[in-house]
XYZ file of C-alpha atoms in Angstrom:
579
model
C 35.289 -50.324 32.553
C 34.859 -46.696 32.580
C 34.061 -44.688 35.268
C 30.242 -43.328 35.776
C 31.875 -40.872 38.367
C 34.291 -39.724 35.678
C 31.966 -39.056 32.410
C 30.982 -35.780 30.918
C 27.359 -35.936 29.607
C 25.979 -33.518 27.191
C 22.280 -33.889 26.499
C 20.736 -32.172 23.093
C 16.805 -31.720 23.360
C 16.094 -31.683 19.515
C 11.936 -31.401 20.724
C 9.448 -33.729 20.796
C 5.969 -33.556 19.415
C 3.777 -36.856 19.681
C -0.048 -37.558 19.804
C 0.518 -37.547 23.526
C 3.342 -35.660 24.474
C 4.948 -31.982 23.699
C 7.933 -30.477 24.020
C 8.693 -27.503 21.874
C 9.640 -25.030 23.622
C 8.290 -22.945 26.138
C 7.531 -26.571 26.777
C 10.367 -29.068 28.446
C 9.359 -32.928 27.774
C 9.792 -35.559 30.030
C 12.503 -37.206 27.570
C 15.672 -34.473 28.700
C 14.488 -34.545 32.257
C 13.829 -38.214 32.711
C 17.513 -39.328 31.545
C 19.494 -36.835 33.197
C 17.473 -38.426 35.862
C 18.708 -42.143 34.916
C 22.562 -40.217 34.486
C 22.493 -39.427 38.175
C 20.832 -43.114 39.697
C 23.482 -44.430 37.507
C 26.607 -42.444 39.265
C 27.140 -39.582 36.806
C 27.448 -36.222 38.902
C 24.885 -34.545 39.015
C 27.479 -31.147 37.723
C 28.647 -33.237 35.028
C 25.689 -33.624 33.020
C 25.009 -30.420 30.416
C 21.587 -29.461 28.953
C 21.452 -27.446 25.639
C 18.398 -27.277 22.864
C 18.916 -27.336 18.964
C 18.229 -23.700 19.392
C 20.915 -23.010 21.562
C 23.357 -24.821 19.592
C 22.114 -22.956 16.446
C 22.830 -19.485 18.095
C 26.149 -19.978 19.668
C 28.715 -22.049 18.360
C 30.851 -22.405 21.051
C 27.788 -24.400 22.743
C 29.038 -27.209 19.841
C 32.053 -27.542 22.295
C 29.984 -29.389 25.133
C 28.740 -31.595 22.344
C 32.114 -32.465 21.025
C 34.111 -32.809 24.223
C 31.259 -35.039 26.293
C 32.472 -38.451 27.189
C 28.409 -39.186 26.042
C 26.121 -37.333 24.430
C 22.340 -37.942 24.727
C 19.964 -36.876 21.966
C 16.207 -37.109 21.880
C 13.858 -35.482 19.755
C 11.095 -36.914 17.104
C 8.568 -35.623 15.254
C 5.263 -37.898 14.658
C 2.631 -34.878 14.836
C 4.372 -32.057 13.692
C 2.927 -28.664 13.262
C 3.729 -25.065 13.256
C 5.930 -23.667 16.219
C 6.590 -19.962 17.684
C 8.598 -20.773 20.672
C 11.287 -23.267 18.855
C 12.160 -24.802 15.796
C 12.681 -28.877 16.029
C 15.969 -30.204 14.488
C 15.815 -31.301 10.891
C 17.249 -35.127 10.235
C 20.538 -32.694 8.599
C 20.815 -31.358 12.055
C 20.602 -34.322 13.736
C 23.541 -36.564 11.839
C 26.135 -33.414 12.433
C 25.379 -33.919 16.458
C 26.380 -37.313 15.596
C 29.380 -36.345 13.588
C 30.300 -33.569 16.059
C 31.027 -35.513 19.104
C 34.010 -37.575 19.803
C 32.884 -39.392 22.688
C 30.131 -42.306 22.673
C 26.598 -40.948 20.742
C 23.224 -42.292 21.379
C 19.839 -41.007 19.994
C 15.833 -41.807 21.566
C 12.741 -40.335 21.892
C 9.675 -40.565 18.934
C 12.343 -40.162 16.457
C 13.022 -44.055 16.813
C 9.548 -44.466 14.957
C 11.191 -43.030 11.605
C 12.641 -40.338 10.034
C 11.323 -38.039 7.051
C 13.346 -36.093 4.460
C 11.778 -32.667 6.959
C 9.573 -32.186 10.122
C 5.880 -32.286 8.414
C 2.365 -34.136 7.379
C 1.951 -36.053 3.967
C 5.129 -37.881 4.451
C 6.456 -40.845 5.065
C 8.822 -41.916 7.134
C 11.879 -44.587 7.460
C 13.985 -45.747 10.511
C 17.658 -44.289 10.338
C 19.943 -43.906 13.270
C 21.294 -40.794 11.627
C 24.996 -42.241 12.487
C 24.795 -42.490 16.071
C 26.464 -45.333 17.978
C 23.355 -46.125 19.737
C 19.813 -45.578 19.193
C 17.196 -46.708 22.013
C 14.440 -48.414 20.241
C 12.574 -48.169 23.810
C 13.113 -45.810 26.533
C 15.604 -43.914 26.314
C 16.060 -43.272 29.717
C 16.666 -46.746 29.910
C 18.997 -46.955 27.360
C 21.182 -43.615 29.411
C 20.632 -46.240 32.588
C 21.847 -49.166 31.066
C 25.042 -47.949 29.033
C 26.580 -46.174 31.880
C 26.142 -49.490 33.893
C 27.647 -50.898 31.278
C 30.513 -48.954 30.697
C 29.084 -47.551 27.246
C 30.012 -50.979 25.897
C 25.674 -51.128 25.383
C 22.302 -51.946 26.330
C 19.084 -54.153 25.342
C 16.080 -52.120 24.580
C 13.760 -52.460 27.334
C 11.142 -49.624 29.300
C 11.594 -48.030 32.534
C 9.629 -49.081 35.230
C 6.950 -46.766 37.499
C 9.984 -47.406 40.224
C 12.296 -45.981 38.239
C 10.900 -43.382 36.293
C 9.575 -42.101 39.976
C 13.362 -42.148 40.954
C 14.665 -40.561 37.512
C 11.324 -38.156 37.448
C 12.697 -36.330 40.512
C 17.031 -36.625 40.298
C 16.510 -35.134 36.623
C 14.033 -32.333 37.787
C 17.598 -30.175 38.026
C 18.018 -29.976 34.479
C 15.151 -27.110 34.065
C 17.797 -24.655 35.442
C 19.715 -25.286 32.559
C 16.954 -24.453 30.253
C 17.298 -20.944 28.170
C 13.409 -20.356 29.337
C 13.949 -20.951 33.256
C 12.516 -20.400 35.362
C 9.606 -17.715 34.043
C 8.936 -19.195 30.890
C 9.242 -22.763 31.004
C 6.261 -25.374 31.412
C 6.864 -28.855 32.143
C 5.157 -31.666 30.557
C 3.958 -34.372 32.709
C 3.330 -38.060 32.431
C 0.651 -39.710 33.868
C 0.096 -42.467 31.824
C 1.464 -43.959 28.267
C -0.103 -46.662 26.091
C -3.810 -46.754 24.572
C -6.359 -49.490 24.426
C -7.498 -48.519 21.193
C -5.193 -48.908 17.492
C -6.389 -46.375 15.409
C -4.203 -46.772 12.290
C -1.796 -43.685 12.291
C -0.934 -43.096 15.350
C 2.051 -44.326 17.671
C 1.056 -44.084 20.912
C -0.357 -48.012 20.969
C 3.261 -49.059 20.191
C 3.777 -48.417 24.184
C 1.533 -50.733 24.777
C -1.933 -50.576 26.529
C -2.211 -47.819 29.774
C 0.355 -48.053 32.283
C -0.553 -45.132 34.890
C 1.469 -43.469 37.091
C 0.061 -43.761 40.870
C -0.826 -40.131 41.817
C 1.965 -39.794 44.325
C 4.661 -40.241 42.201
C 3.196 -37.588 39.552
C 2.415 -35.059 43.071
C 6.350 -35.952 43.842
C 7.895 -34.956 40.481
C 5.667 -31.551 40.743
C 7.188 -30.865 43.908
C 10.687 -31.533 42.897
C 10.065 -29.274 39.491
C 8.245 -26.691 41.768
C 11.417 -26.598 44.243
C 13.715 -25.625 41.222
C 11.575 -22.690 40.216
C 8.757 -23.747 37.860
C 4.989 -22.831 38.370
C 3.544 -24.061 34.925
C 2.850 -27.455 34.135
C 0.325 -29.570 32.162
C -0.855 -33.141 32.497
C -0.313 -33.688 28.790
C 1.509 -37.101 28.299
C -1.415 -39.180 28.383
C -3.837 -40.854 25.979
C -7.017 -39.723 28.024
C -6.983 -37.750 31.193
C -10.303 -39.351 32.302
C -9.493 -43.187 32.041
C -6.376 -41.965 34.663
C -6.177 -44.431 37.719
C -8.652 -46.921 35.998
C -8.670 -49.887 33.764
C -7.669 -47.994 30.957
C -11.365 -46.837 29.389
C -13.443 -46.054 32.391
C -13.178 -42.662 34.114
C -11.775 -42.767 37.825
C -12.774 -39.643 39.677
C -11.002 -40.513 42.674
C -7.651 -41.009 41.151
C -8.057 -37.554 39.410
C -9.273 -36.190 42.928
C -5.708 -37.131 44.174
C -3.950 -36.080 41.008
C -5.081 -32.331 40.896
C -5.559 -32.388 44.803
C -2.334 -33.428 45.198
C -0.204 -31.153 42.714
C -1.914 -28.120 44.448
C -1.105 -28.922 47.762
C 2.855 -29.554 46.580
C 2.878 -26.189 44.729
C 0.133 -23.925 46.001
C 1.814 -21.176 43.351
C 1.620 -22.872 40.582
C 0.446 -20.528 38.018
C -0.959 -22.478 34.812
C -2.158 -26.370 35.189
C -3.296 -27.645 31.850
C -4.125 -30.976 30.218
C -4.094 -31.820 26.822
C -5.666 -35.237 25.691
C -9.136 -36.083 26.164
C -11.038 -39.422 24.756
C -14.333 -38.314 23.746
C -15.568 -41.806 23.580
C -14.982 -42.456 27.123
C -17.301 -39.196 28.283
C -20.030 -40.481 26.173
C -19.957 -44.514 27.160
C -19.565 -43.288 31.125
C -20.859 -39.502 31.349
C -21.802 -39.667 35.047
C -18.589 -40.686 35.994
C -17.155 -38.662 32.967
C -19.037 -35.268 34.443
C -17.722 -35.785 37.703
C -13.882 -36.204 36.394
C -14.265 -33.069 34.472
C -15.940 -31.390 37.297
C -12.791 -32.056 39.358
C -10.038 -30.948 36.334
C -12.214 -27.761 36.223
C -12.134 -27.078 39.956
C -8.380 -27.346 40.122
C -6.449 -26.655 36.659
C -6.471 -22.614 35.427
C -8.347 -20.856 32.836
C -8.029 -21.585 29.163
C -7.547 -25.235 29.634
C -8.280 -27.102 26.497
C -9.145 -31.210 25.775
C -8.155 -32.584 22.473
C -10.620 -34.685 21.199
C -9.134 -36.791 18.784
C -12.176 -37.108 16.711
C -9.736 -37.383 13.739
C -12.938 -37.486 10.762
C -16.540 -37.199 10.762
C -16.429 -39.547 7.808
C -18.083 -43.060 8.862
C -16.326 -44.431 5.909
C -12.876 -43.515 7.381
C -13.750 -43.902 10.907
C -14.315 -47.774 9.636
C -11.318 -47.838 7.442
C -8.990 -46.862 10.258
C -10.101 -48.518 13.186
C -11.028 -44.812 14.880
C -13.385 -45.231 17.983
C -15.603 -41.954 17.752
C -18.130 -41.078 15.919
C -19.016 -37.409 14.524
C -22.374 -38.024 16.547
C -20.740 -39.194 19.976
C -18.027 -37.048 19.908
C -20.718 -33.707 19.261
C -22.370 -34.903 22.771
C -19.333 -34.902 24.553
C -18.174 -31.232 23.093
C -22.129 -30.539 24.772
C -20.671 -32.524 28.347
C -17.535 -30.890 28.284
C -19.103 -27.587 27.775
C -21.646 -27.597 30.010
C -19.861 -28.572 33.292
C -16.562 -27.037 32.896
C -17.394 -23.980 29.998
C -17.749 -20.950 32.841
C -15.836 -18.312 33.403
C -14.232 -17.701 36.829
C -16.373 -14.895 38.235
C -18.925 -15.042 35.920
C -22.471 -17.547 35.677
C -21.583 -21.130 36.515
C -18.705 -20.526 38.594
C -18.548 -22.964 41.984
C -17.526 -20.628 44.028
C -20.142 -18.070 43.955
C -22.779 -19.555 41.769
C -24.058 -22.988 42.382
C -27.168 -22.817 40.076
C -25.007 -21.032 37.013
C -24.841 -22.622 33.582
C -22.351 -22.952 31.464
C -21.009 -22.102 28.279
C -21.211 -18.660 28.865
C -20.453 -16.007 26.488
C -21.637 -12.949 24.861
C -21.662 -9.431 26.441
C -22.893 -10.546 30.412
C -20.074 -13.119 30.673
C -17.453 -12.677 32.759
C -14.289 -11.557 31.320
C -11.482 -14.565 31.648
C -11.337 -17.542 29.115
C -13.708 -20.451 29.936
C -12.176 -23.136 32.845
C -11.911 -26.072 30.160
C -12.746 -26.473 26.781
C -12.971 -29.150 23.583
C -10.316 -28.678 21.281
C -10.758 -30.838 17.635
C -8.098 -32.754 16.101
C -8.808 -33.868 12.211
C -6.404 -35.727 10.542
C -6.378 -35.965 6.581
C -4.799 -38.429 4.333
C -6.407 -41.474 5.997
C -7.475 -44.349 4.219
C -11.061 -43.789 2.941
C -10.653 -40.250 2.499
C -12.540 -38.773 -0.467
C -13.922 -35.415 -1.475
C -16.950 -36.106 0.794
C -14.818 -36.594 4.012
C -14.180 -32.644 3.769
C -17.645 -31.925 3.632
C -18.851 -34.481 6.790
C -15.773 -32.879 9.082
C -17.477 -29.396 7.879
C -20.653 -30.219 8.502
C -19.615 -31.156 11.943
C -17.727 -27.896 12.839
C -20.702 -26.157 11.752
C -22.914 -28.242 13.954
C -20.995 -27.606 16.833
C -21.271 -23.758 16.403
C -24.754 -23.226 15.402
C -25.916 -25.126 18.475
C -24.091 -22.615 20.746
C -21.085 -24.854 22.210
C -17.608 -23.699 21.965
C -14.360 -24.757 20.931
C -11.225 -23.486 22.230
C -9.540 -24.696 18.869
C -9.799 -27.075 15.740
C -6.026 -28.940 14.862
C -6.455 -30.059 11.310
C -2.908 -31.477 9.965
C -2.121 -34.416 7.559
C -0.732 -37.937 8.306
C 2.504 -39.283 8.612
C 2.703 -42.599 7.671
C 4.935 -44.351 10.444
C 6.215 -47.861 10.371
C 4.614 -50.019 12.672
C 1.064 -48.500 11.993
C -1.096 -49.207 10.027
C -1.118 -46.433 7.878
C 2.358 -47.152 6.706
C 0.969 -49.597 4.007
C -1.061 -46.703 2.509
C 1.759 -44.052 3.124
C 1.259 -40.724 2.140
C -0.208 -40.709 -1.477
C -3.762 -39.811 -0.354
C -2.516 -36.892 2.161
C -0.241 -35.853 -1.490
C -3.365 -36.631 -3.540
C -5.715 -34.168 -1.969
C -2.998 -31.835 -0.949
C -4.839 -28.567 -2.891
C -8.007 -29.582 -1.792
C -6.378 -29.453 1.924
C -5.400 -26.211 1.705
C -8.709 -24.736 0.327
C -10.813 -27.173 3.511
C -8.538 -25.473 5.757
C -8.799 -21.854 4.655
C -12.324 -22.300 4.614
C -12.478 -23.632 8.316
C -10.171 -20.794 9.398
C -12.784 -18.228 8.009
C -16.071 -19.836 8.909
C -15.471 -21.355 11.901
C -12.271 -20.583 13.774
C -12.700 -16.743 13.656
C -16.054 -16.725 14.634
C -15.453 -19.167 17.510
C -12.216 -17.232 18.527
C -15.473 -14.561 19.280
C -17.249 -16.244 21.121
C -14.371 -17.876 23.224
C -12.663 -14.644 23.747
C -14.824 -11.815 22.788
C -13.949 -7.902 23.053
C -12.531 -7.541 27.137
C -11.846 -10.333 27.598
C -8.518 -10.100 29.769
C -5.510 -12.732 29.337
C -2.872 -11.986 32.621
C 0.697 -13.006 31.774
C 1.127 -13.163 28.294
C 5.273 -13.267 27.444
C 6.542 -11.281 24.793
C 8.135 -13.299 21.938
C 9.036 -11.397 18.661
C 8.357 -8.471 16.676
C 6.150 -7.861 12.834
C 5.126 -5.792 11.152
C 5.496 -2.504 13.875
C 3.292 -5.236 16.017
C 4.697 -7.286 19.487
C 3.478 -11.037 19.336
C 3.120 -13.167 22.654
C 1.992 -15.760 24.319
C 0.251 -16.875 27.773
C 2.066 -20.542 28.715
C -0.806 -23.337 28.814
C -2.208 -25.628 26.179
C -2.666 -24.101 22.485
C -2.153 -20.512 24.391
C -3.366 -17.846 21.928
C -1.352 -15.891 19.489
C -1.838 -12.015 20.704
C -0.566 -9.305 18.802
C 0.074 -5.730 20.478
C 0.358 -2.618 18.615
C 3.798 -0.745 18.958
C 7.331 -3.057 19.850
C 7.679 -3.521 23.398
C 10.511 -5.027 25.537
C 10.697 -8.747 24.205
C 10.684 -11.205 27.526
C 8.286 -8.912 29.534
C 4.570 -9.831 30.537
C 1.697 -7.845 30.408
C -2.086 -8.584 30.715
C -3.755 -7.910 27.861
C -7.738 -7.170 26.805
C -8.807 -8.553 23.872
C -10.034 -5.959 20.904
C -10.423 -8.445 17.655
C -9.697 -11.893 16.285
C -8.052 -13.157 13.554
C -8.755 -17.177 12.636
C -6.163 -18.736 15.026
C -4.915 -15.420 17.015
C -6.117 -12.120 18.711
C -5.342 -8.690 18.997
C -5.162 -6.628 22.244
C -4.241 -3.960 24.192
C -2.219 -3.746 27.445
C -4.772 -4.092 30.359
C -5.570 -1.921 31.904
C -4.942 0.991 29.207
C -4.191 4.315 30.517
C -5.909 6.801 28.348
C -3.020 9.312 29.488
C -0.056 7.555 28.029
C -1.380 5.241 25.180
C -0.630 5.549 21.639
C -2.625 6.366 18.995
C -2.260 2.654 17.550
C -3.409 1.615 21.090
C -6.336 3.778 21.082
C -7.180 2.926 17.533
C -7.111 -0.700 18.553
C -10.359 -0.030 20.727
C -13.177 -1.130 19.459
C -15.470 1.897 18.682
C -12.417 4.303 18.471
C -11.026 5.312 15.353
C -8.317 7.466 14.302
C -10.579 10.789 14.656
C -11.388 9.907 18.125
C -8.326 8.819 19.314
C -6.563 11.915 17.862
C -9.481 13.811 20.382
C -8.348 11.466 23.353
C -4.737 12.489 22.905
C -5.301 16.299 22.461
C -7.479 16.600 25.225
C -5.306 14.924 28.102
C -5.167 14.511 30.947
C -8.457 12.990 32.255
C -9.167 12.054 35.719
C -11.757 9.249 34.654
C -12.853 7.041 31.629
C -16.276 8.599 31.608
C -15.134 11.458 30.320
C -14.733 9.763 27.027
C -17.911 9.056 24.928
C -17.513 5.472 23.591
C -19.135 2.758 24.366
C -17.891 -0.116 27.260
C -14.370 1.841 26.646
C -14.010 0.813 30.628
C -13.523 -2.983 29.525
C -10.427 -1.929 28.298
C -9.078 1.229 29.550
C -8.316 3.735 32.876
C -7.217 7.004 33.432
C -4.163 7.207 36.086
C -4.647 10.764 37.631
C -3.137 12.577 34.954
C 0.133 10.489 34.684
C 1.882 10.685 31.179
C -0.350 13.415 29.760
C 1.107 15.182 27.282
């Protein structure tokens, strides 16, 4: 019987994205905290249990060491939603089987990846179950699994789920493992669990396979937060959920109070917390209960931070697919609650609509007179292509829609289109991927076409010229450009001009939009010191004006320079780095 006081534990994070739960980095998901978490209830010390990522192991070799020499060594990772990723790169099946290769000691794998595995990490595939020649893989919770084998001696384990008992325990004895994460503590953001499980089978998707909603009670959710928060992390999102507003209910219906004592709760515990986001959203649920459904959001707006988006899993505005694969939303419904979600949570802090200071405002807000942050909350639009059903016509109804929702004024913060992966289990996995294949060029022009006629001019009207972003991290250089990041849900892409010090965070002012991403300048700008590529970034400053700005330094004011609402973007700091 071996020992739990005696193992060495290495755990791999290989990244997770599912429809209800992220963790690609700067995001940590629950999977790598959760079972270190089980490791320590089970007797494992606490400084005997190693966290690495895939990208750790990919940049340092000698990392491989902790996976070789570890008495057991925990994978999870899965891909069932996969898309495209700045922060990390998830492990490739290839990857995967040399983990399991690598270590001498007792493997075991868990996470989505126990719903199948493709030949790569992307849409119009399909998908087969392969344990990738581990010793064990948990076909439930993995956490469970970690539990169960150390009790066992790693002689095994029957699949089974955690309990709300346990994962409370394991939620806060794993919360140590962030320190070990390359992003700690500055930019990390923790993905939370409050619920798992959906009452609706639409026929892709994996999430049902946990079963209908099992919620978390709000104080073990506020207790994990705290125990995160004590180990250094401010940023966290509510994303590991089917539906934020059926939270604390029977599943469908919205429960205001138990979202009251969620958000209520996490701010008391960590008062500094500097981004709270959610991602998923049911649509259907704001427009069969919007009272109830306007008060929920009401509350999520009062508490989480700007640039908070919902997904809205509309998945198509074709009826003819929304029959074929049991989807619960239609184009119509889900258009009203865009309208809902807009209208009590799309203000600006500061600006019309705000609580605090304006109690008859109206919201969305944009345009020239709005305040100058992103909006509290907004819709974001998930389409998924390959369904069954899906003809040459279901291209045009999900374009229709987008257009719909812009011409009447609302906003969306993004639109997600990707193609299916056909998992076993679901119901698409009898149609598999030949439609997705099938109208693979016709994808590519639909998507093109959305980019140009509806996500760059939203992008304006969700973040127009001035607009100020605080904290965005510095990623990578292109192109003579800097590329960052705020941390929240679907943060913005935001190129700088010039390569500054990667890892730093500046706020940034927004100058123009690409389809998916924005460019800016450092905020404020200090007409003294800037560059002419800074300058020239400006809207209504070109390269003959800018080469005026920098020959006649220093200035004492922004006034003294003749363009128009320059002040949105720039100061002048007393003369400091004239030339």
């Amino acid at each position: 019987m071996t020992n739990p006081e005696t193992l060495d534990v290495t755990i791999v994070d290989g990244y997770v994205d599912e429809p209800a739960h992220f963790g690609v980095p700067p995001y940590i998901s629950t999977y790598p905290r959760y079972a270190a978490g089980a490791l320590v209830d089970a007797g494992v010390p606490r400084e005997q249990i190693t966290y690495h990522t895939i990208d750790e192991l990919r940049d340092n070799n000698a990392v491989w060491r902790d996976v070789e020499d570890a008495d057991l060594m925990v994978y999870v990772g899965g891909m069932t939603v996969p898309g495209k990723y700045v922060g990390g790169t998830p492990a490739e099946p290839d990857e995967v089987r040399e983990l399991a290769w690598t270590a001498d000691g007792t493997s075991i794998m868990g996470g989505p990846v126990r719903f199948g595995v493709g030949e790569a990490n992307e849409g119009a595939s399909e998908t087969a179950r392969d344990d990738l020649d581990f010793d064990f893989l948990a076909m439930a919770d993995v956490e469970a699994a970690v539990y169960d084998l150390v009790e066992s001696g790693l002689e095994g384990f029957n699949d089974r789920y955690r309990d709300i008992e346990e994962e409370t325990r394991w939620a806060r004895a794993g919360a140590f493992v962030v320190e070990q994460h390359p992003n700690h503590p500055d930019y990390l953001i923790c993905e939370m669990e409050t619920s798992r499980g959906c009452p609706y089978r639409c026929s892709f998707c994996t999430e049902p396979m946990y079963g209908n909603p099992d919620f978390r009670p709000p104080e073990s959710v506020v207790d994990e937060v705290d125990a995160l928060s004590d180990r250094g992390v401010k940023h966290f999102r509510l994303g590991r959920q089917a539906d934020i507003l059926a939270y604390g209910g029977d599943g469908e219906a919205p429960n205001p109070d138990a979202l009251r004592r969620l958000y209520g709760g996490i701010r008391e515990v960590a008062p500094g917390l500097e981004t709270l986001h959610l991602d998923n959203m049911n649509p259907i649920t704001v427009v069969k209960w919007p009272e109830k459904a306007r008060e929920g959001i009401r509350i999520i707006a009062e508490h989480n931070t700007p640039g908070d988006t919902a997904a809205f899993g509309l998945e198509s505005a074709d009826p003819n697919v929304m029959s074929d694969n049991n989807l619960n939303v239609t184009a119509d419904q889900c258009f009203e609650a865009v309208k809902i979600v807009n209208e009590v949570a799309g203000w600006r802090p500061g600006g019309d609509g705000d609580p605090r200071t304006d109690a008859e405002g109206s919201a969305p807000n944009f345009g020239d007179d709005a305040a100058r942050r992103l909006p509290k909350l907004l819709p974001g639009i998930n389409l998924v292509h390959g369904l069954k059903g899906e003809t040459r016509e279901t291209f045009e109804h999900n374009k229709r829609f987008l257009r719909r929702v812009y011409d009447s004024g609302l906003m969306l913060r993004r639109v997600n289109i990707r193609q299916v992966m056909a998992f076993e289990g679901t119901d698409m996995a009898d149609t598999g991927a030949e439609i997705a294949k099938d109208h693979k060029q016709l994808f590519k022009q639909y998507k093109q076409e959305v980019r140009e006629t509806i996500d760059n001019p939203m992008l304006q009207r969700v973040a127009p010229p001035g607009t100020v972003l605080p904290d965005v991290h510095l990623e990578y250089h292109q192109d003579g450009k800097t590329f960052g990041r705020q941390l929240g849900t679907y943060p913005l892409l935001v190129g700088i001009p010039g390569e500054r010090e990667l890892g730093s965070v500046v706020d940034i002012a927004v100058t123009d939009h690409g389809y998916r991403s924005v460019t800016g300048v450092p905020y404020p700008l200090d007409l003294n010191s800037a560059s002419m590529n800074e300058l020239t970034a400006i809207p209504g400053i070109g390269r003959s004006t800018a080469g005026d700005v920098v020959v006649n330094r220093p200035y004492e004011s922004v006034g003294e320079i003749d363009v128009t609402s320059i002040e949105r973007f720039a100061t002048a700091k007393s003369g400091e780095g004239a030339d």
